[in-house]
JSON list of C-alpha atoms in Angstrom, two decimals:
[
{"chain": "A", "resi": 1, "resn": "MET", "atom": "CA", "xyz": [4.07, 10.51, -40.04]},
{"chain": "A", "resi": 2, "resn": "ASN", "atom": "CA", "xyz": [6.72, 12.69, -38.74]},
{"chain": "A", "resi": 3, "resn": "PRO", "atom": "CA", "xyz": [7.20, 13.54, -35.03]},
{"chain": "A", "resi": 4, "resn": "PRO", "atom": "CA", "xyz": [6.67, 17.05, -33.50]},
{"chain": "A", "resi": 5, "resn": "VAL", "atom": "CA", "xyz": [9.44, 19.48, -33.60]},
{"chain": "A", "resi": 6, "resn": "ILE", "atom": "CA", "xyz": [10.75, 21.25, -30.55]},
{"chain": "A", "resi": 7, "resn": "ASP", "atom": "CA", "xyz": [12.17, 24.41, -31.96]},
{"chain": "A", "resi": 8, "resn": "GLY", "atom": "CA", "xyz": [13.30, 25.86, -28.61]},
{"chain": "A", "resi": 9, "resn": "VAL", "atom": "CA", "xyz": [13.18, 25.57, -24.78]},
{"chain": "A", "resi": 10, "resn": "ASP", "atom": "CA", "xyz": [13.60, 28.74, -22.83]},
{"chain": "A", "resi": 11, "resn": "ILE", "atom": "CA", "xyz": [14.70, 28.11, -19.26]},
{"chain": "A", "resi": 12, "resn": "SER", "atom": "CA", "xyz": [16.00, 31.65, -18.61]},
{"chain": "A", "resi": 13, "resn": "GLY", "atom": "CA", "xyz": [12.81, 32.22, -16.35]},
{"chain": "A", "resi": 14, "resn": "TYR", "atom": "CA", "xyz": [13.70, 29.11, -14.23]},
{"chain": "A", "resi": 15, "resn": "LYS", "atom": "CA", "xyz": [15.36, 30.07, -10.95]},
{"chain": "A", "resi": 16, "resn": "GLY", "atom": "CA", "xyz": [14.39, 27.15, -8.92]},
{"chain": "A", "resi": 17, "resn": "THR", "atom": "CA", "xyz": [11.31, 29.05, -7.49]},
{"chain": "A", "resi": 18, "resn": "VAL", "atom": "CA", "xyz": [7.64, 27.82, -7.40]},
{"chain": "A", "resi": 19, "resn": "GLY", "atom": "CA", "xyz": [5.85, 29.72, -10.19]},
{"chain": "A", "resi": 20, "resn": "ASP", "atom": "CA", "xyz": [8.78, 29.99, -12.47]},
{"chain": "A", "resi": 21, "resn": "LEU", "atom": "CA", "xyz": [7.97, 29.54, -16.15]},
{"chain": "A", "resi": 22, "resn": "ILE", "atom": "CA", "xyz": [9.52, 27.45, -18.68]},
{"chain": "A", "resi": 23, "resn": "ALA", "atom": "CA", "xyz": [8.49, 28.27, -22.32]},
{"chain": "A", "resi": 24, "resn": "VAL", "atom": "CA", "xyz": [8.56, 25.82, -24.96]},
{"chain": "A", "resi": 25, "resn": "LYS", "atom": "CA", "xyz": [8.18, 26.36, -28.81]},
{"chain": "A", "resi": 26, "resn": "ALA", "atom": "CA", "xyz": [6.83, 23.09, -30.46]},
{"chain": "A", "resi": 27, "resn": "ARG", "atom": "CA", "xyz": [5.18, 22.35, -33.58]},
{"chain": "A", "resi": 28, "resn": "ASP", "atom": "CA", "xyz": [3.61, 19.61, -35.69]},
{"chain": "A", "resi": 29, "resn": "VAL", "atom": "CA", "xyz": [1.49, 19.40, -38.90]},
{"chain": "A", "resi": 30, "resn": "ILE", "atom": "CA", "xyz": [-1.40, 20.72, -36.80]},
{"chain": "A", "resi": 31, "resn": "THR", "atom": "CA", "xyz": [-0.07, 21.19, -33.19]},
{"chain": "A", "resi": 32, "resn": "PRO", "atom": "CA", "xyz": [1.39, 18.79, -30.79]},
{"chain": "A", "resi": 33, "resn": "ALA", "atom": "CA", "xyz": [-1.17, 16.92, -28.69]},
{"chain": "A", "resi": 34, "resn": "SER", "atom": "CA", "xyz": [0.96, 17.35, -25.54]},
{"chain": "A", "resi": 35, "resn": "VAL", "atom": "CA", "xyz": [4.10, 18.88, -24.14]},
{"chain": "A", "resi": 36, "resn": "LYS", "atom": "CA", "xyz": [5.53, 17.43, -20.73]},
{"chain": "A", "resi": 37, "resn": "VAL", "atom": "CA", "xyz": [8.24, 18.99, -18.70]},
{"chain": "A", "resi": 38, "resn": "VAL", "atom": "CA", "xyz": [10.39, 16.95, -16.18]},
{"chain": "A", "resi": 39, "resn": "ILE", "atom": "CA", "xyz": [13.12, 18.57, -14.08]},
{"chain": "A", "resi": 40, "resn": "PHE", "atom": "CA", "xyz": [15.93, 16.46, -12.88]},
{"chain": "A", "resi": 41, "resn": "SER", "atom": "CA", "xyz": [18.56, 17.14, -10.14]},
{"chain": "A", "resi": 42, "resn": "GLN", "atom": "CA", "xyz": [22.17, 16.76, -11.09]},
{"chain": "A", "resi": 43, "resn": "ALA", "atom": "CA", "xyz": [21.94, 13.29, -9.28]},
{"chain": "A", "resi": 44, "resn": "GLY", "atom": "CA", "xyz": [19.04, 12.24, -11.62]},
{"chain": "A", "resi": 45, "resn": "THR", "atom": "CA", "xyz": [16.22, 12.56, -9.18]},
{"chain": "A", "resi": 46, "resn": "VAL", "atom": "CA", "xyz": [12.99, 14.03, -10.48]},
{"chain": "A", "resi": 47, "resn": "LEU", "atom": "CA", "xyz": [12.20, 17.37, -8.82]},
{"chain": "A", "resi": 48, "resn": "ASP", "atom": "CA", "xyz": [9.13, 18.35, -10.74]},
{"chain": "A", "resi": 49, "resn": "GLN", "atom": "CA", "xyz": [7.15, 17.30, -13.61]},
{"chain": "A", "resi": 50, "resn": "GLY", "atom": "CA", "xyz": [3.85, 17.99, -15.45]},
{"chain": "A", "resi": 51, "resn": "ASP", "atom": "CA", "xyz": [2.14, 19.05, -18.50]},
{"chain": "A", "resi": 52, "resn": "ALA", "atom": "CA", "xyz": [2.89, 22.34, -20.14]},
{"chain": "A", "resi": 53, "resn": "VAL", "atom": "CA", "xyz": [-0.21, 24.38, -21.16]},
{"chain": "A", "resi": 54, "resn": "ILE", "atom": "CA", "xyz": [-0.62, 25.69, -24.61]},
{"chain": "A", "resi": 55, "resn": "ASN", "atom": "CA", "xyz": [-0.53, 29.45, -25.35]},
{"chain": "A", "resi": 56, "resn": "THR", "atom": "CA", "xyz": [-3.92, 30.44, -26.60]},
{"chain": "A", "resi": 57, "resn": "ARG", "atom": "CA", "xyz": [-2.63, 33.49, -28.29]},
{"chain": "A", "resi": 58, "resn": "ASP", "atom": "CA", "xyz": [0.08, 31.66, -30.14]},
{"chain": "A", "resi": 59, "resn": "ARG", "atom": "CA", "xyz": [-0.32, 27.91, -30.41]},
{"chain": "A", "resi": 60, "resn": "ARG", "atom": "CA", "xyz": [3.34, 27.37, -31.24]},
{"chain": "A", "resi": 61, "resn": "PHE", "atom": "CA", "xyz": [4.20, 28.23, -27.67]},
{"chain": "A", "resi": 62, "resn": "TRP", "atom": "CA", "xyz": [3.70, 26.16, -24.43]},
{"chain": "A", "resi": 63, "resn": "MET", "atom": "CA", "xyz": [4.24, 27.23, -20.92]},
{"chain": "A", "resi": 64, "resn": "TYR", "atom": "CA", "xyz": [5.17, 25.09, -17.86]},
{"chain": "A", "resi": 65, "resn": "THR", "atom": "CA", "xyz": [4.63, 26.49, -14.43]},
{"chain": "A", "resi": 66, "resn": "VAL", "atom": "CA", "xyz": [7.15, 25.12, -11.81]},
{"chain": "A", "resi": 67, "resn": "THR", "atom": "CA", "xyz": [5.53, 23.56, -8.81]},
{"chain": "A", "resi": 68, "resn": "ALA", "atom": "CA", "xyz": [8.60, 22.43, -6.67]},
{"chain": "A", "resi": 69, "resn": "ALA", "atom": "CA", "xyz": [11.50, 24.54, -5.14]},
{"chain": "A", "resi": 70, "resn": "ASN", "atom": "CA", "xyz": [15.07, 23.69, -6.36]},
{"chain": "A", "resi": 71, "resn": "ALA", "atom": "CA", "xyz": [18.04, 25.22, -4.40]},
{"chain": "A", "resi": 72, "resn": "ALA", "atom": "CA", "xyz": [20.69, 23.47, -6.28]},
{"chain": "A", "resi": 73, "resn": "LEU", "atom": "CA", "xyz": [20.42, 24.81, -9.88]},
{"chain": "A", "resi": 74, "resn": "THR", "atom": "CA", "xyz": [23.76, 23.79, -11.42]},
{"chain": "A", "resi": 75, "resn": "GLY", "atom": "CA", "xyz": [23.47, 20.67, -13.25]},
{"chain": "A", "resi": 76, "resn": "THR", "atom": "CA", "xyz": [19.68, 20.55, -13.11]},
{"chain": "A", "resi": 77, "resn": "ARG", "atom": "CA", "xyz": [18.33, 18.95, -16.31]},
{"chain": "A", "resi": 78, "resn": "VAL", "atom": "CA", "xyz": [14.97, 20.11, -17.85]},
{"chain": "A", "resi": 79, "resn": "VAL", "atom": "CA", "xyz": [13.68, 17.40, -20.28]},
{"chain": "A", "resi": 80, "resn": "VAL", "atom": "CA", "xyz": [10.78, 18.42, -22.65]},
{"chain": "A", "resi": 81, "resn": "THR", "atom": "CA", "xyz": [8.66, 15.76, -24.48]},
{"chain": "A", "resi": 82, "resn": "ALA", "atom": "CA", "xyz": [6.38, 16.67, -27.31]},
{"chain": "A", "resi": 83, "resn": "THR", "atom": "CA", "xyz": [3.80, 14.15, -28.39]},
{"chain": "A", "resi": 84, "resn": "ASP", "atom": "CA", "xyz": [1.40, 14.31, -31.39]},
{"chain": "A", "resi": 85, "resn": "LEU", "atom": "CA", "xyz": [-1.98, 12.48, -31.99]},
{"chain": "A", "resi": 86, "resn": "PRO", "atom": "CA", "xyz": [-0.53, 9.32, -33.45]},
{"chain": "A", "resi": 87, "resn": "SER", "atom": "CA", "xyz": [1.87, 9.11, -30.33]},
{"chain": "A", "resi": 88, "resn": "ASN", "atom": "CA", "xyz": [5.28, 10.14, -32.03]},
{"chain": "A", "resi": 89, "resn": "THR", "atom": "CA", "xyz": [7.53, 11.94, -29.59]},
{"chain": "A", "resi": 90, "resn": "THR", "atom": "CA", "xyz": [10.44, 14.16, -29.70]},
{"chain": "A", "resi": 91, "resn": "LYS", "atom": "CA", "xyz": [12.69, 15.18, -26.71]},
{"chain": "A", "resi": 92, "resn": "LYS", "atom": "CA", "xyz": [14.86, 18.09, -26.04]},
{"chain": "A", "resi": 93, "resn": "GLU", "atom": "CA", "xyz": [17.19, 18.32, -22.88]},
{"chain": "A", "resi": 94, "resn": "SER", "atom": "CA", "xyz": [18.48, 21.50, -21.43]},
{"chain": "A", "resi": 95, "resn": "THR", "atom": "CA", "xyz": [21.22, 21.52, -18.54]},
{"chain": "A", "resi": 96, "resn": "ILE", "atom": "CA", "xyz": [21.69, 24.57, -16.19]},
{"chain": "A", "resi": 97, "resn": "SER", "atom": "CA", "xyz": [25.35, 25.24, -15.84]}
]
């Protein structure tokens, strides 16, 4: 079995504010079973984490709604993990400069 594929992570909507959206484009043979997002500070502290929700109109896209504020964006890392039903995983990391 092949792991899921993360085609893209759109962090352009992430401004460090509660309610910001992070969009993930992920795919698998059918669809990934889950997509998780973890946001780290530059120092490596977890600032926010949770499950992205699949877009019911286009199942290739998942949305994560930020639940914690982050005043220091530079160096912030967003790590996305897509998992399929056999528990194969793929990770993609983005860093805010």
